[in-house]
Amino acid sequence: MPRVSEEYRHGQAQRILRAARACFADDGFHAVTMDQIIAAAGVSSSTVYRYYPEGKTQLIHAVSAERLGPLIGYLEEVAGRNDPAPPDEVLREAMSLLLPPGADEAMIVQDVRLAVNAWAEAARDEVVRTMLGGNLARIRALVTAIVRSWMRCGRLSTSLGVEQAAELLMDAGFGLVAGLAIEGGGSAAVVRRRLHRLSAAVDEILAAPGPADG
């Protein structure tokens, strides 16, 4: 019997992961069953469980890692620099990892639905809540470290404190995702335009003086 190549195994795992991602985006994490994922992947149940022996829970973790892993990796790289790139550049690059500029409208819709469904599932499922909470805490810590570096290097001068500025950046980014989900997504051009406006608005807010004393 011929040996199965590593490339083939990777392809099978990705095929199952794509099917799970589409199912979770369409129907939500709670409602989706393993039978749905198996049918969408077009493979046998034994094949699915060979690659994901823990079933749905493992697939939820894999989908989350696929979407947030590149963002966390990028923020780790920026946080490790002595002189990080300016805020508008980092925000645009970070958001492009959540909403890839080359994606078609169907993929953008899937991505924003997936994010909102994950947030909804976190309200009911402790495993998902713990997983997303850990990712969110890591992102918040990295953004805070980057903001601190910006202030130290003189790239950012604002009346806000470090934690406040970091929260603003996170709220702006995740707020864009939520807004696109409510509106039903959008084309890549729409996402780029919204992101450009968001970046400019955040820059303006961060640079604005605080309220006058007295």
Coordinates of N, CA and C in Angstrom, one line a residue:
M1 N 0.9 -1.2 0.0 CA 0.0 0.0 0.0 C 0.9 1.2 0.0
P2 N 0.7 2.2 -0.9 CA 1.5 3.4 -1.0 C 1.4 4.3 0.3
R3 N 2.5 4.9 0.7 CA 2.5 5.7 1.8 C 1.8 7.1 1.5
V4 N 1.1 7.6 2.4 CA 0.4 8.9 2.2 C 1.4 10.0 2.5
S5 N 1.5 10.9 1.6 CA 2.5 12.0 1.7 C 2.0 13.0 2.7
E6 N 3.0 13.7 3.3 CA 2.7 14.8 4.2 C 1.9 15.9 3.5
E7 N 2.1 16.1 2.3 CA 1.3 17.1 1.5 C -0.2 16.7 1.4
Y8 N -0.4 15.4 1.2 CA -1.7 14.9 1.1 C -2.4 15.0 2.5
R9 N -1.7 14.7 3.6 CA -2.3 14.8 4.9 C -2.7 16.2 5.2
H10 N -1.8 17.1 4.9 CA -2.0 18.5 5.1 C -3.3 19.0 4.3
G11 N -3.4 18.5 3.1 CA -4.5 18.9 2.3 C -5.8 18.4 2.8
Q12 N -5.8 17.2 3.4 CA -7.0 16.6 4.0 C -7.4 17.4 5.2
A13 N -6.4 17.7 6.0 CA -6.7 18.4 7.3 C -7.3 19.8 6.9
Q14 N -6.7 20.5 5.9 CA -7.2 21.8 5.5 C -8.6 21.7 4.9
R15 N -8.9 20.6 4.2 CA -10.2 20.4 3.6 C -11.3 20.3 4.7
I16 N -11.0 19.6 5.7 CA -11.9 19.4 6.8 C -12.0 20.8 7.6
L17 N -10.9 21.5 7.7 CA -11.0 22.8 8.4 C -11.8 23.8 7.7
R18 N -11.6 23.8 6.3 CA -12.4 24.7 5.5 C -13.9 24.4 5.7
A19 N -14.3 23.2 5.7 CA -15.7 22.8 5.8 C -16.2 23.2 7.2
A20 N -15.4 23.0 8.2 CA -15.8 23.4 9.6 C -16.0 24.9 9.6
R21 N -15.1 25.6 9.1 CA -15.2 27.1 9.1 C -16.4 27.6 8.4
A22 N -16.8 27.0 7.3 CA -18.0 27.4 6.5 C -19.2 27.1 7.3
C23 N -19.2 25.9 7.9 CA -20.4 25.5 8.7 C -20.6 26.4 10.0
F24 N -19.5 26.7 10.7 CA -19.6 27.5 11.8 C -20.0 29.0 11.5
A25 N -19.5 29.5 10.3 CA -19.9 30.8 9.9 C -21.4 30.8 9.5
D26 N -21.9 29.8 8.9 CA -23.3 29.8 8.4 C -24.3 29.5 9.5
D27 N -24.0 28.6 10.4 CA -25.0 28.1 11.4 C -24.6 28.4 12.9
G28 N -23.4 28.9 13.1 CA -23.0 29.1 14.5 C -22.4 27.9 15.1
F29 N -21.5 28.1 16.1 CA -20.8 27.0 16.7 C -21.7 26.0 17.4
H30 N -22.7 26.5 18.1 CA -23.5 25.7 18.9 C -24.3 24.7 18.1
A31 N -24.9 25.2 17.0 CA -25.9 24.4 16.2 C -25.2 23.4 15.3
V32 N -24.0 23.7 14.9 CA -23.3 22.8 13.9 C -23.0 21.4 14.6
T33 N -23.3 20.3 13.8 CA -23.0 19.0 14.3 C -21.8 18.4 13.5
M34 N -21.2 17.4 14.1 CA -20.1 16.8 13.3 C -20.6 16.2 12.0
D35 N -21.8 15.7 12.0 CA -22.3 15.1 10.8 C -22.4 16.2 9.7
Q36 N -22.7 17.4 10.0 CA -22.7 18.5 9.0 C -21.3 18.8 8.5
I37 N -20.4 18.8 9.4 CA -19.0 19.0 9.0 C -18.5 17.9 8.1
I38 N -18.8 16.7 8.5 CA -18.3 15.5 7.7 C -18.9 15.6 6.3
A39 N -20.2 15.9 6.2 CA -20.9 16.0 4.9 C -20.3 17.1 4.1
A40 N -20.1 18.3 4.7 CA -19.5 19.4 4.0 C -18.1 19.2 3.5
A41 N -17.3 18.4 4.2 CA -16.0 18.1 3.8 C -15.9 17.0 2.7
G42 N -17.0 16.2 2.6 CA -17.0 15.2 1.6 C -16.1 14.0 1.8
V43 N -15.8 13.7 3.1 CA -14.9 12.6 3.5 C -15.7 11.8 4.5
S44 N -15.1 10.6 4.8 CA -15.7 9.7 5.8 C -15.5 10.3 7.2
S45 N -16.4 9.8 8.1 CA -16.2 10.2 9.5 C -14.9 9.7 10.1
S46 N -14.4 8.6 9.7 CA -13.2 8.1 10.2 C -12.0 9.0 9.8
T47 N -12.1 9.5 8.6 CA -11.1 10.5 8.1 C -11.1 11.7 8.9
V48 N -12.3 12.3 9.2 CA -12.3 13.5 10.0 C -11.8 13.3 11.4
Y49 N -12.1 12.2 12.0 CA -11.6 11.9 13.4 C -10.2 11.5 13.4
R50 N -9.7 11.0 12.3 CA -8.2 10.7 12.2 C -7.4 12.0 12.4
Y51 N -7.9 13.1 11.7 CA -7.2 14.4 11.8 C -7.6 15.2 13.0
Y52 N -8.8 15.0 13.4 CA -9.3 15.8 14.5 C -10.0 14.9 15.5
P53 N -9.2 14.1 16.3 CA -9.8 13.1 17.1 C -10.7 13.6 18.2
E54 N -10.5 14.9 18.6 CA -11.4 15.5 19.6 C -12.7 16.1 19.1
G55 N -12.8 15.9 17.8 CA -14.1 16.3 17.1 C -14.3 17.8 17.1
K56 N -15.5 18.3 17.4 CA -15.9 19.6 17.2 C -15.1 20.6 18.1
T57 N -14.8 20.2 19.3 CA -14.0 21.1 20.2 C -12.6 21.4 19.5
Q58 N -12.0 20.4 19.0 CA -10.7 20.6 18.4 C -10.8 21.4 17.1
L59 N -11.9 21.3 16.4 CA -12.1 22.1 15.2 C -12.3 23.5 15.5
I60 N -13.0 23.8 16.6 CA -13.2 25.2 17.0 C -11.9 25.8 17.4
H61 N -11.0 25.1 18.1 CA -9.7 25.6 18.4 C -8.9 25.8 17.2
A62 N -9.0 24.9 16.2 CA -8.2 25.0 15.0 C -8.6 26.2 14.1
V63 N -9.9 26.4 14.0 CA -10.5 27.6 13.3 C -10.0 28.9 14.0
S64 N -10.1 28.9 15.3 CA -9.7 30.1 16.0 C -8.2 30.4 15.8
A65 N -7.4 29.4 15.9 CA -6.0 29.5 15.7 C -5.6 30.0 14.3
E66 N -6.4 29.5 13.3 CA -6.2 29.9 11.9 C -6.5 31.4 11.7
R67 N -7.5 31.9 12.4 CA -7.9 33.3 12.1 C -7.1 34.2 13.0
L68 N -6.8 33.9 14.3 CA -6.1 34.8 15.2 C -4.6 34.6 15.3
G69 N -4.2 33.4 14.9 CA -2.7 33.1 15.0 C -1.8 34.0 14.2
P70 N -2.1 34.3 13.0 CA -1.3 35.3 12.2 C -1.3 36.7 12.8
L71 N -2.5 37.1 13.4 CA -2.6 38.4 14.0 C -1.7 38.5 15.2
I72 N -1.8 37.5 16.1 CA -1.0 37.4 17.3 C 0.5 37.4 16.9
G73 N 0.8 36.6 15.9 CA 2.2 36.5 15.5 C 2.8 37.8 15.0
Y74 N 2.0 38.6 14.3 CA 2.4 39.9 13.8 C 2.6 40.9 14.9
L75 N 1.6 40.9 15.9 CA 1.7 41.8 17.0 C 2.9 41.4 17.9
E76 N 3.3 40.2 18.0 CA 4.5 39.8 18.7 C 5.7 40.3 18.1
E77 N 5.7 40.2 16.7 CA 6.9 40.7 16.0 C 7.0 42.2 16.2
V78 N 5.9 43.0 16.1 CA 6.0 44.4 16.2 C 6.4 44.8 17.6
A79 N 5.8 44.1 18.6 CA 6.1 44.4 20.0 C 7.6 44.1 20.3
G80 N 8.2 43.3 19.6 CA 9.6 43.0 19.8 C 10.6 44.0 19.2
R81 N 10.1 44.9 18.4 CA 11.0 45.9 17.8 C 11.3 47.0 18.8
N82 N 12.5 47.6 18.7 CA 12.9 48.7 19.5 C 12.2 50.0 19.0
D83 N 11.9 50.1 17.7 CA 11.2 51.2 17.1 C 10.1 50.7 16.2
P84 N 9.0 50.4 16.7 CA 7.9 49.8 15.9 C 7.3 50.8 14.9
A85 N 6.7 50.2 13.9 CA 6.1 51.0 12.8 C 5.0 51.9 13.4
P86 N 4.7 53.0 12.7 CA 3.7 54.0 13.2 C 2.3 53.3 13.4
P87 N 1.5 53.9 14.2 CA 0.2 53.4 14.5 C -0.7 53.1 13.4
D88 N -0.8 54.0 12.4 CA -1.7 53.7 11.2 C -1.2 52.5 10.4
E89 N 0.1 52.4 10.3 CA 0.6 51.2 9.5 C 0.3 49.9 10.3
V90 N 0.5 49.9 11.6 CA 0.3 48.7 12.4 C -1.2 48.3 12.4
L91 N -2.1 49.3 12.5 CA -3.5 49.0 12.5 C -4.0 48.5 11.2
R92 N -3.5 49.1 10.1 CA -3.9 48.6 8.8 C -3.4 47.1 8.5
E93 N -2.2 46.9 8.9 CA -1.6 45.5 8.7 C -2.3 44.5 9.6
A94 N -2.6 44.9 10.9 CA -3.3 44.0 11.8 C -4.6 43.6 11.2
M95 N -5.4 44.6 10.8 CA -6.7 44.4 10.3 C -6.7 43.6 9.0
S96 N -5.7 43.8 8.2 CA -5.6 43.0 6.9 C -5.4 41.5 7.2
L97 N -4.9 41.2 8.4 CA -4.7 39.8 8.8 C -6.1 39.2 9.2
L98 N -7.0 40.1 9.7 CA -8.3 39.6 10.1 C -9.2 39.6 8.8
L99 N -9.0 40.6 8.0 CA -9.9 40.8 6.8 C -8.9 41.0 5.6
P100 N -8.4 39.9 5.1 CA -7.4 40.0 4.0 C -7.9 40.8 2.8
P101 N -7.1 41.8 2.4 CA -7.5 42.7 1.3 C -7.7 42.0 0.0
G102 N -7.1 40.8 -0.2 CA -7.3 40.1 -1.5 C -8.5 39.2 -1.5
A103 N -9.2 39.1 -0.3 CA -10.4 38.2 -0.2 C -11.5 38.7 -1.0
D104 N -12.3 37.7 -1.6 CA -13.5 38.1 -2.3 C -14.6 38.4 -1.3
E105 N -15.8 38.9 -1.7 CA -16.9 39.3 -0.8 C -17.4 38.1 0.0
A106 N -17.5 36.9 -0.7 CA -18.0 35.7 0.0 C -17.1 35.4 1.2
M107 N -15.8 35.5 1.0 CA -14.8 35.1 2.1 C -14.9 36.2 3.2
I108 N -15.1 37.4 2.9 CA -15.2 38.5 3.9 C -16.5 38.3 4.7
V109 N -17.6 37.9 4.0 CA -18.8 37.6 4.8 C -18.6 36.5 5.7
Q110 N -18.0 35.4 5.2 CA -17.7 34.3 6.1 C -16.9 34.6 7.3
D111 N -15.8 35.4 7.1 CA -14.9 35.8 8.2 C -15.6 36.6 9.2
V112 N -16.4 37.6 8.8 CA -17.1 38.4 9.8 C -18.2 37.6 10.6
R113 N -18.9 36.8 9.8 CA -19.9 35.9 10.5 C -19.2 35.0 11.5
L114 N -18.1 34.4 11.1 CA -17.4 33.5 12.0 C -17.0 34.2 13.3
A115 N -16.5 35.4 13.2 CA -16.1 36.2 14.3 C -17.3 36.4 15.3
V116 N -18.4 36.9 14.7 CA -19.5 37.2 15.5 C -20.1 35.9 16.2
N117 N -20.1 34.9 15.4 CA -20.7 33.6 15.9 C -19.8 33.1 17.1
A118 N -18.5 33.3 17.0 CA -17.5 32.9 18.0 C -17.8 33.7 19.3
W119 N -18.0 35.0 19.1 CA -18.3 35.9 20.3 C -19.6 35.4 20.9
A120 N -20.6 35.1 20.1 CA -21.9 34.7 20.7 C -21.7 33.3 21.4
E121 N -21.0 32.4 20.9 CA -20.8 31.1 21.5 C -20.0 31.3 22.8
A122 N -19.2 32.2 22.9 CA -18.4 32.4 24.2 C -19.3 32.8 25.3
A123 N -20.5 33.3 25.0 CA -21.4 33.7 26.1 C -22.1 32.4 26.7
R124 N -22.1 31.3 26.0 CA -22.8 30.1 26.4 C -21.9 29.0 26.7
D125 N -20.7 29.0 26.1 CA -19.8 27.8 26.2 C -18.5 28.2 26.9
E126 N -18.2 27.5 28.1 CA -17.1 27.9 28.9 C -15.8 27.6 28.2
V127 N -15.7 26.5 27.4 CA -14.5 26.2 26.7 C -14.2 27.2 25.6
V128 N -15.2 27.7 24.9 CA -15.0 28.7 23.9 C -14.6 30.0 24.6
R129 N -15.3 30.3 25.7 CA -15.1 31.6 26.4 C -13.6 31.6 26.9
T130 N -13.1 30.5 27.4 CA -11.8 30.4 27.9 C -10.8 30.6 26.8
M131 N -11.0 29.9 25.7 CA -10.1 30.0 24.5 C -10.1 31.4 24.0
L132 N -11.2 32.0 23.7 CA -11.3 33.4 23.2 C -10.7 34.4 24.2
G133 N -11.0 34.2 25.5 CA -10.5 35.1 26.5 C -9.0 35.1 26.6
G134 N -8.4 33.9 26.4 CA -7.0 33.8 26.4 C -6.4 34.5 25.2
N135 N -7.0 34.4 24.0 CA -6.5 35.1 22.8 C -6.6 36.6 23.0
L136 N -7.8 37.0 23.5 CA -8.0 38.4 23.7 C -7.1 39.0 24.7
A137 N -6.8 38.3 25.8 CA -5.8 38.8 26.8 C -4.4 39.0 26.2
R138 N -4.1 38.0 25.3 CA -2.8 38.1 24.7 C -2.7 39.2 23.7
I139 N -3.7 39.4 22.9 CA -3.8 40.6 22.0 C -3.7 41.9 22.8
R140 N -4.5 42.0 23.9 CA -4.5 43.2 24.6 C -3.1 43.5 25.2
A141 N -2.4 42.5 25.7 CA -1.1 42.7 26.3 C -0.1 43.1 25.2
L142 N -0.2 42.6 24.0 CA 0.7 43.0 23.0 C 0.5 44.4 22.5
V143 N -0.8 44.7 22.3 CA -1.2 46.1 21.9 C -0.7 47.1 22.9
T144 N -0.9 46.8 24.2 CA -0.5 47.7 25.2 C 1.1 47.9 25.2
A145 N 1.8 46.8 25.0 CA 3.3 46.9 24.9 C 3.7 47.8 23.7
I146 N 3.0 47.6 22.6 CA 3.3 48.4 21.4 C 3.0 49.9 21.6
V147 N 1.8 50.2 22.2 CA 1.5 51.6 22.5 C 2.6 52.2 23.4
R148 N 3.0 51.4 24.4 CA 4.1 51.9 25.3 C 5.3 52.2 24.5
S149 N 5.7 51.4 23.6 CA 6.9 51.6 22.7 C 6.7 52.9 21.9
W150 N 5.5 53.0 21.3 CA 5.2 54.2 20.5 C 5.4 55.5 21.3
M151 N 4.9 55.5 22.6 CA 5.0 56.7 23.4 C 6.5 56.9 23.8
R152 N 7.2 55.9 24.0 CA 8.6 56.0 24.4 C 9.5 56.5 23.2
C153 N 9.1 56.1 22.0 CA 9.9 56.5 20.8 C 9.4 57.8 20.2
G154 N 8.3 58.4 20.8 CA 7.8 59.6 20.3 C 6.9 59.5 19.1
R155 N 6.5 58.2 18.7 CA 5.6 58.0 17.6 C 4.2 58.3 17.9
L156 N 3.9 58.4 19.2 CA 2.5 58.6 19.6 C 2.5 59.5 20.8
S157 N 1.8 60.7 20.7 CA 1.7 61.6 21.7 C 0.2 61.8 21.9
T158 N -0.3 61.4 23.1 CA -1.8 61.5 23.3 C -2.1 61.8 24.8
S159 N -3.2 62.4 25.0 CA -3.6 62.6 26.4 C -4.1 61.3 27.1
L160 N -4.3 60.3 26.3 CA -4.8 59.0 26.8 C -3.6 58.3 27.5
G161 N -4.0 57.5 28.5 CA -3.0 56.6 29.1 C -2.7 55.5 28.2
V162 N -1.6 54.7 28.5 CA -1.3 53.5 27.7 C -2.4 52.6 27.5
E163 N -3.0 52.2 28.6 CA -4.1 51.2 28.6 C -5.3 51.7 27.8
Q164 N -5.6 53.0 28.0 CA -6.8 53.6 27.3 C -6.5 53.6 25.8
A165 N -5.3 54.0 25.4 CA -5.0 54.0 23.9 C -5.1 52.6 23.4
A166 N -4.6 51.6 24.1 CA -4.6 50.3 23.6 C -6.1 49.8 23.5
E167 N -6.9 50.1 24.4 CA -8.3 49.7 24.4 C -9.0 50.4 23.2
L168 N -8.7 51.6 22.9 CA -9.2 52.3 21.8 C -8.9 51.6 20.5
L169 N -7.7 51.2 20.3 CA -7.2 50.5 19.1 C -8.0 49.2 19.0
M170 N -8.1 48.4 20.1 CA -8.8 47.1 20.0 C -10.3 47.3 19.7
D171 N -10.9 48.3 20.4 CA -12.3 48.5 20.1 C -12.6 49.0 18.7
A172 N -11.7 49.8 18.1 CA -11.8 50.2 16.8 C -11.7 49.0 15.8
G173 N -10.7 48.2 16.0 CA -10.6 47.0 15.1 C -11.7 46.0 15.2
F174 N -12.0 45.6 16.4 CA -13.1 44.6 16.5 C -14.5 45.2 16.2
G175 N -14.6 46.6 16.4 CA -15.8 47.2 16.0 C -16.1 47.2 14.6
L176 N -15.0 47.4 13.8 CA -15.1 47.3 12.3 C -15.6 45.9 11.9
V177 N -15.1 44.9 12.5 CA -15.6 43.5 12.2 C -17.1 43.4 12.5
A178 N -17.5 43.9 13.7 CA -18.9 43.8 14.1 C -19.8 44.6 13.1
G179 N -19.3 45.7 12.7 CA -20.1 46.6 11.8 C -20.3 45.9 10.5
L180 N -19.3 45.3 10.0 CA -19.4 44.6 8.7 C -20.3 43.4 8.8
A181 N -20.3 42.7 10.0 CA -21.2 41.6 10.1 C -22.6 42.1 10.2
I182 N -22.9 43.2 10.8 CA -24.3 43.7 10.9 C -24.8 44.1 9.5
E183 N -23.8 44.7 8.7 CA -24.2 45.1 7.4 C -24.2 44.0 6.3
G184 N -23.8 42.8 6.7 CA -23.7 41.7 5.7 C -22.5 41.6 5.0
G185 N -21.4 42.2 5.5 CA -20.1 42.1 4.8 C -19.8 43.3 3.8
G186 N -19.1 43.0 2.7 CA -18.8 44.0 1.8 C -17.7 43.5 0.9
S187 N -17.4 44.3 -0.2 CA -16.4 43.9 -1.1 C -15.0 44.2 -0.5
A188 N -14.0 43.7 -1.1 CA -12.6 44.1 -0.6 C -12.4 45.6 -0.7
A189 N -12.9 46.2 -1.8 CA -12.7 47.7 -1.9 C -13.4 48.4 -0.8
V190 N -14.6 47.9 -0.4 CA -15.3 48.6 0.7 C -14.6 48.4 2.0
V191 N -14.0 47.2 2.3 CA -13.3 47.0 3.5 C -12.0 47.9 3.5
R192 N -11.3 48.0 2.4 CA -10.1 48.8 2.4 C -10.5 50.3 2.6
R193 N -11.6 50.7 2.1 CA -12.0 52.1 2.3 C -12.4 52.4 3.7
R194 N -13.1 51.4 4.3 CA -13.5 51.5 5.7 C -12.3 51.5 6.6
L195 N -11.4 50.6 6.3 CA -10.2 50.5 7.1 C -9.3 51.8 7.0
H196 N -9.2 52.4 5.9 CA -8.5 53.7 5.7 C -9.2 54.8 6.5
R197 N -10.5 54.8 6.5 CA -11.2 55.9 7.3 C -11.0 55.6 8.8
L198 N -11.1 54.3 9.2 CA -10.9 54.0 10.6 C -9.5 54.4 11.1
S199 N -8.5 54.1 10.3 CA -7.1 54.4 10.6 C -7.0 55.9 10.8
A200 N -7.5 56.7 9.9 CA -7.4 58.1 10.0 C -8.2 58.7 11.2
A201 N -9.3 58.1 11.5 CA -10.1 58.5 12.7 C -9.4 58.2 14.0
V202 N -8.8 57.0 14.0 CA -8.1 56.6 15.2 C -6.8 57.5 15.4
D203 N -6.1 57.8 14.4 CA -5.0 58.8 14.5 C -5.4 60.1 15.0
E204 N -6.6 60.6 14.5 CA -7.0 61.9 15.0 C -7.4 61.9 16.4
I205 N -8.1 60.8 16.8 CA -8.5 60.7 18.2 C -7.3 60.6 19.2
L206 N -6.4 59.8 18.8 CA -5.2 59.6 19.6 C -4.4 60.9 19.8
A207 N -4.4 61.7 18.7 CA -3.6 63.0 18.7 C -4.4 64.1 19.3
A208 N -5.7 64.0 19.6 CA -6.5 65.1 20.1 C -6.1 65.4 21.6
P209 N -6.0 66.7 21.9 CA -5.7 67.0 23.3 C -6.9 66.6 24.2
G210 N -6.6 66.4 25.5 CA -7.6 66.1 26.4 C -8.4 67.3 26.8
P211 N -9.5 67.1 27.6 CA -10.3 68.3 28.0 C -9.5 69.3 28.9
A212 N -9.7 70.5 28.7 CA -9.0 71.5 29.5 C -9.3 71.4 30.9
D213 N -8.3 71.6 31.8 CA -8.5 71.6 33.2 C -9.2 72.8 33.7
G214 N -9.9 72.7 34.8 CA -10.6 73.8 35.4 C -11.8 74.2 34.6

